[in-house]
Amino acid sequence: MADLTEDSAICWITPHTVSATHLGTAQIGQKVNLEGDLLAKYVRQQLPSTETNK
């Protein structure tokens, strides 16, 4: 996760992922499906610490 805002997330995509998926042809603002379990790990790290996400 490169950056997280209230309404968007900027992710770094590896060259392998770009060549092995359709992400390389995605346009800015286009909705894409990202693997939630890995993404959630990084989002959780960006959130303020609470009892539920320690």
Short mmCIF file of N, CA, C and O in Angstrom, two decimals:
data_model
loop_
_atom_site.label_atom_id
_atom_site.label_comp_id
_atom_site.label_asym_id
_atom_site.label_seq_id
_atom_site.Cartn_x
_atom_site.Cartn_y
_atom_site.Cartn_z
N MET A 1 0.86 -1.16 0.00
CA MET A 1 0.00 0.00 0.00
C MET A 1 0.90 1.22 0.00
O MET A 1 1.69 1.40 0.92
N ALA A 2 0.79 2.03 -1.00
CA ALA A 2 1.63 3.22 -1.10
C ALA A 2 0.98 4.41 -0.40
O ALA A 2 1.66 5.19 0.25
N ASP A 3 -0.34 4.54 -0.51
CA ASP A 3 -1.03 5.66 0.12
C ASP A 3 -2.49 5.28 0.31
O ASP A 3 -3.06 4.53 -0.47
N LEU A 4 -3.07 5.80 1.36
CA LEU A 4 -4.46 5.51 1.69
C LEU A 4 -5.14 6.82 2.06
O LEU A 4 -4.66 7.54 2.92
N THR A 5 -6.23 7.14 1.36
CA THR A 5 -7.00 8.33 1.68
C THR A 5 -8.41 7.90 2.08
O THR A 5 -8.70 6.70 2.11
N GLU A 6 -9.26 8.86 2.34
CA GLU A 6 -10.63 8.52 2.75
C GLU A 6 -11.41 7.83 1.65
O GLU A 6 -12.30 7.03 1.94
N ASP A 7 -11.10 8.11 0.38
CA ASP A 7 -11.89 7.52 -0.70
C ASP A 7 -11.06 6.79 -1.75
O ASP A 7 -11.58 6.44 -2.81
N SER A 8 -9.79 6.57 -1.49
CA SER A 8 -8.98 5.84 -2.48
C SER A 8 -7.77 5.19 -1.82
O SER A 8 -7.41 5.52 -0.69
N ALA A 9 -7.17 4.30 -2.56
CA ALA A 9 -5.93 3.64 -2.13
C ALA A 9 -5.00 3.59 -3.33
O ALA A 9 -5.43 3.32 -4.45
N ILE A 10 -3.75 3.87 -3.10
CA ILE A 10 -2.74 3.75 -4.14
C ILE A 10 -1.87 2.56 -3.79
O ILE A 10 -1.33 2.48 -2.69
N CYS A 11 -1.78 1.63 -4.72
CA CYS A 11 -1.03 0.40 -4.48
C CYS A 11 0.11 0.27 -5.48
O CYS A 11 -0.03 0.66 -6.63
N TRP A 12 1.21 -0.26 -5.03
CA TRP A 12 2.30 -0.59 -5.93
C TRP A 12 2.04 -1.99 -6.45
O TRP A 12 1.79 -2.92 -5.68
N ILE A 13 2.10 -2.16 -7.75
CA ILE A 13 1.84 -3.44 -8.38
C ILE A 13 3.16 -3.97 -8.95
O ILE A 13 3.87 -3.25 -9.65
N THR A 14 3.49 -5.21 -8.65
CA THR A 14 4.75 -5.78 -9.14
C THR A 14 4.68 -6.00 -10.65
O THR A 14 3.60 -6.19 -11.22
N PRO A 15 5.83 -5.98 -11.32
CA PRO A 15 5.85 -6.23 -12.76
C PRO A 15 5.21 -7.57 -13.13
O PRO A 15 4.51 -7.67 -14.14
N HIS A 16 5.41 -8.59 -12.31
CA HIS A 16 4.79 -9.89 -12.59
C HIS A 16 3.27 -9.79 -12.58
O HIS A 16 2.58 -10.33 -13.46
N THR A 17 2.72 -9.10 -11.60
CA THR A 17 1.27 -8.94 -11.51
C THR A 17 0.74 -8.19 -12.73
O THR A 17 -0.30 -8.56 -13.28
N VAL A 18 1.44 -7.16 -13.16
CA VAL A 18 1.02 -6.40 -14.34
C VAL A 18 0.97 -7.30 -15.57
O VAL A 18 0.03 -7.26 -16.35
N SER A 19 1.99 -8.15 -15.73
CA SER A 19 2.03 -8.99 -16.93
C SER A 19 1.12 -10.21 -16.84
O SER A 19 0.69 -10.73 -17.86
N ALA A 20 0.81 -10.66 -15.63
CA ALA A 20 0.01 -11.89 -15.47
C ALA A 20 -1.47 -11.62 -15.27
O ALA A 20 -2.27 -12.56 -15.19
N THR A 21 -1.86 -10.35 -15.17
CA THR A 21 -3.27 -10.01 -14.94
C THR A 21 -3.68 -8.88 -15.89
O THR A 21 -2.89 -8.42 -16.69
N HIS A 22 -4.90 -8.44 -15.74
CA HIS A 22 -5.41 -7.33 -16.55
C HIS A 22 -5.16 -5.97 -15.89
O HIS A 22 -5.59 -4.95 -16.42
N LEU A 23 -4.47 -5.96 -14.76
CA LEU A 23 -4.25 -4.69 -14.07
C LEU A 23 -3.42 -3.71 -14.89
O LEU A 23 -3.56 -2.50 -14.75
N GLY A 24 -2.58 -4.22 -15.77
CA GLY A 24 -1.76 -3.35 -16.60
C GLY A 24 -2.57 -2.51 -17.58
O GLY A 24 -2.08 -1.48 -18.06
N THR A 25 -3.80 -2.91 -17.85
CA THR A 25 -4.65 -2.15 -18.78
C THR A 25 -5.71 -1.33 -18.06
O THR A 25 -6.50 -0.64 -18.70
N ALA A 26 -5.72 -1.38 -16.72
CA ALA A 26 -6.71 -0.62 -15.94
C ALA A 26 -6.47 0.87 -16.11
O ALA A 26 -5.34 1.33 -16.25
N GLN A 27 -7.55 1.63 -16.11
CA GLN A 27 -7.50 3.08 -16.25
C GLN A 27 -7.69 3.74 -14.88
O GLN A 27 -8.32 3.16 -13.99
N ILE A 28 -7.19 4.94 -14.73
CA ILE A 28 -7.39 5.68 -13.49
C ILE A 28 -8.88 5.83 -13.23
O ILE A 28 -9.64 6.20 -14.12
N GLY A 29 -9.30 5.51 -12.02
CA GLY A 29 -10.70 5.61 -11.64
C GLY A 29 -11.50 4.35 -11.91
O GLY A 29 -12.63 4.23 -11.47
N GLN A 30 -10.93 3.41 -12.67
CA GLN A 30 -11.62 2.16 -12.97
C GLN A 30 -11.66 1.29 -11.72
O GLN A 30 -10.68 1.19 -10.99
N LYS A 31 -12.79 0.67 -11.48
CA LYS A 31 -12.90 -0.24 -10.36
C LYS A 31 -12.17 -1.54 -10.70
O LYS A 31 -12.28 -2.05 -11.81
N VAL A 32 -11.40 -2.04 -9.73
CA VAL A 32 -10.70 -3.31 -9.89
C VAL A 32 -10.91 -4.13 -8.63
O VAL A 32 -11.24 -3.61 -7.57
N ASN A 33 -10.72 -5.41 -8.74
CA ASN A 33 -10.86 -6.31 -7.60
C ASN A 33 -9.47 -6.69 -7.11
O ASN A 33 -8.68 -7.26 -7.85
N LEU A 34 -9.15 -6.34 -5.88
CA LEU A 34 -7.87 -6.70 -5.28
C LEU A 34 -8.10 -7.74 -4.20
O LEU A 34 -9.14 -7.75 -3.55
N GLU A 35 -7.15 -8.59 -4.01
CA GLU A 35 -7.25 -9.66 -3.01
C GLU A 35 -7.36 -9.03 -1.62
O GLU A 35 -6.44 -8.36 -1.17
N GLY A 36 -8.49 -9.23 -0.98
CA GLY A 36 -8.79 -8.55 0.27
C GLY A 36 -7.95 -8.91 1.46
O GLY A 36 -7.65 -8.07 2.28
N ASP A 37 -7.54 -10.16 1.59
CA ASP A 37 -6.81 -10.54 2.79
C ASP A 37 -5.45 -9.86 2.87
O ASP A 37 -5.06 -9.37 3.91
N LEU A 38 -4.73 -9.77 1.78
CA LEU A 38 -3.45 -9.08 1.77
C LEU A 38 -3.64 -7.58 1.91
O LEU A 38 -2.96 -6.91 2.67
N LEU A 39 -4.61 -7.04 1.18
CA LEU A 39 -4.89 -5.62 1.25
C LEU A 39 -5.31 -5.23 2.66
O LEU A 39 -4.85 -4.22 3.20
N ALA A 40 -6.13 -6.04 3.30
CA ALA A 40 -6.60 -5.74 4.65
C ALA A 40 -5.44 -5.67 5.64
O ALA A 40 -5.45 -4.86 6.57
N LYS A 41 -4.44 -6.50 5.46
CA LYS A 41 -3.27 -6.49 6.33
C LYS A 41 -2.62 -5.11 6.32
O LYS A 41 -2.28 -4.57 7.37
N TYR A 42 -2.45 -4.54 5.15
CA TYR A 42 -1.80 -3.25 5.04
C TYR A 42 -2.71 -2.10 5.46
O TYR A 42 -2.24 -1.14 6.06
N VAL A 43 -3.99 -2.21 5.17
CA VAL A 43 -4.93 -1.18 5.62
C VAL A 43 -4.94 -1.14 7.14
O VAL A 43 -4.89 -0.07 7.75
N ARG A 44 -4.97 -2.30 7.76
CA ARG A 44 -4.98 -2.37 9.23
C ARG A 44 -3.75 -1.69 9.83
O ARG A 44 -3.84 -1.03 10.85
N GLN A 45 -2.61 -1.85 9.18
CA GLN A 45 -1.39 -1.20 9.66
C GLN A 45 -1.48 0.31 9.59
O GLN A 45 -0.81 1.01 10.35
N GLN A 46 -2.29 0.84 8.68
CA GLN A 46 -2.42 2.28 8.50
C GLN A 46 -3.42 2.91 9.47
O GLN A 46 -3.41 4.12 9.68
N LEU A 47 -4.28 2.09 10.05
CA LEU A 47 -5.32 2.61 10.95
C LEU A 47 -4.77 2.87 12.34
O LEU A 47 -3.83 2.19 12.77
N PRO A 48 -5.35 3.82 13.04
CA PRO A 48 -4.95 4.03 14.44
C PRO A 48 -5.19 2.75 15.24
O PRO A 48 -6.15 2.03 14.99
N SER A 49 -4.33 2.47 16.19
CA SER A 49 -4.45 1.26 16.99
C SER A 49 -5.68 1.32 17.89
O SER A 49 -5.96 2.33 18.52
N THR A 50 -6.45 0.22 17.90
CA THR A 50 -7.59 0.09 18.80
C THR A 50 -7.53 -1.30 19.42
O THR A 50 -6.72 -2.13 19.03
N GLU A 51 -8.39 -1.57 20.32
CA GLU A 51 -8.44 -2.89 20.96
C GLU A 51 -8.73 -3.99 19.93
O GLU A 51 -8.29 -5.11 20.07
N THR A 52 -9.52 -3.69 18.90
CA THR A 52 -9.92 -4.72 17.94
C THR A 52 -8.90 -4.97 16.85
O THR A 52 -8.95 -5.99 16.19
N ASN A 53 -7.93 -4.06 16.61
CA ASN A 53 -6.98 -4.32 15.54
C ASN A 53 -5.53 -4.38 16.02
O ASN A 53 -4.62 -4.15 15.27
N LYS A 54 -5.33 -4.70 17.29
CA LYS A 54 -3.96 -4.84 17.81
C LYS A 54 -3.36 -6.15 17.36
O LYS A 54 -4.00 -7.11 17.16
#
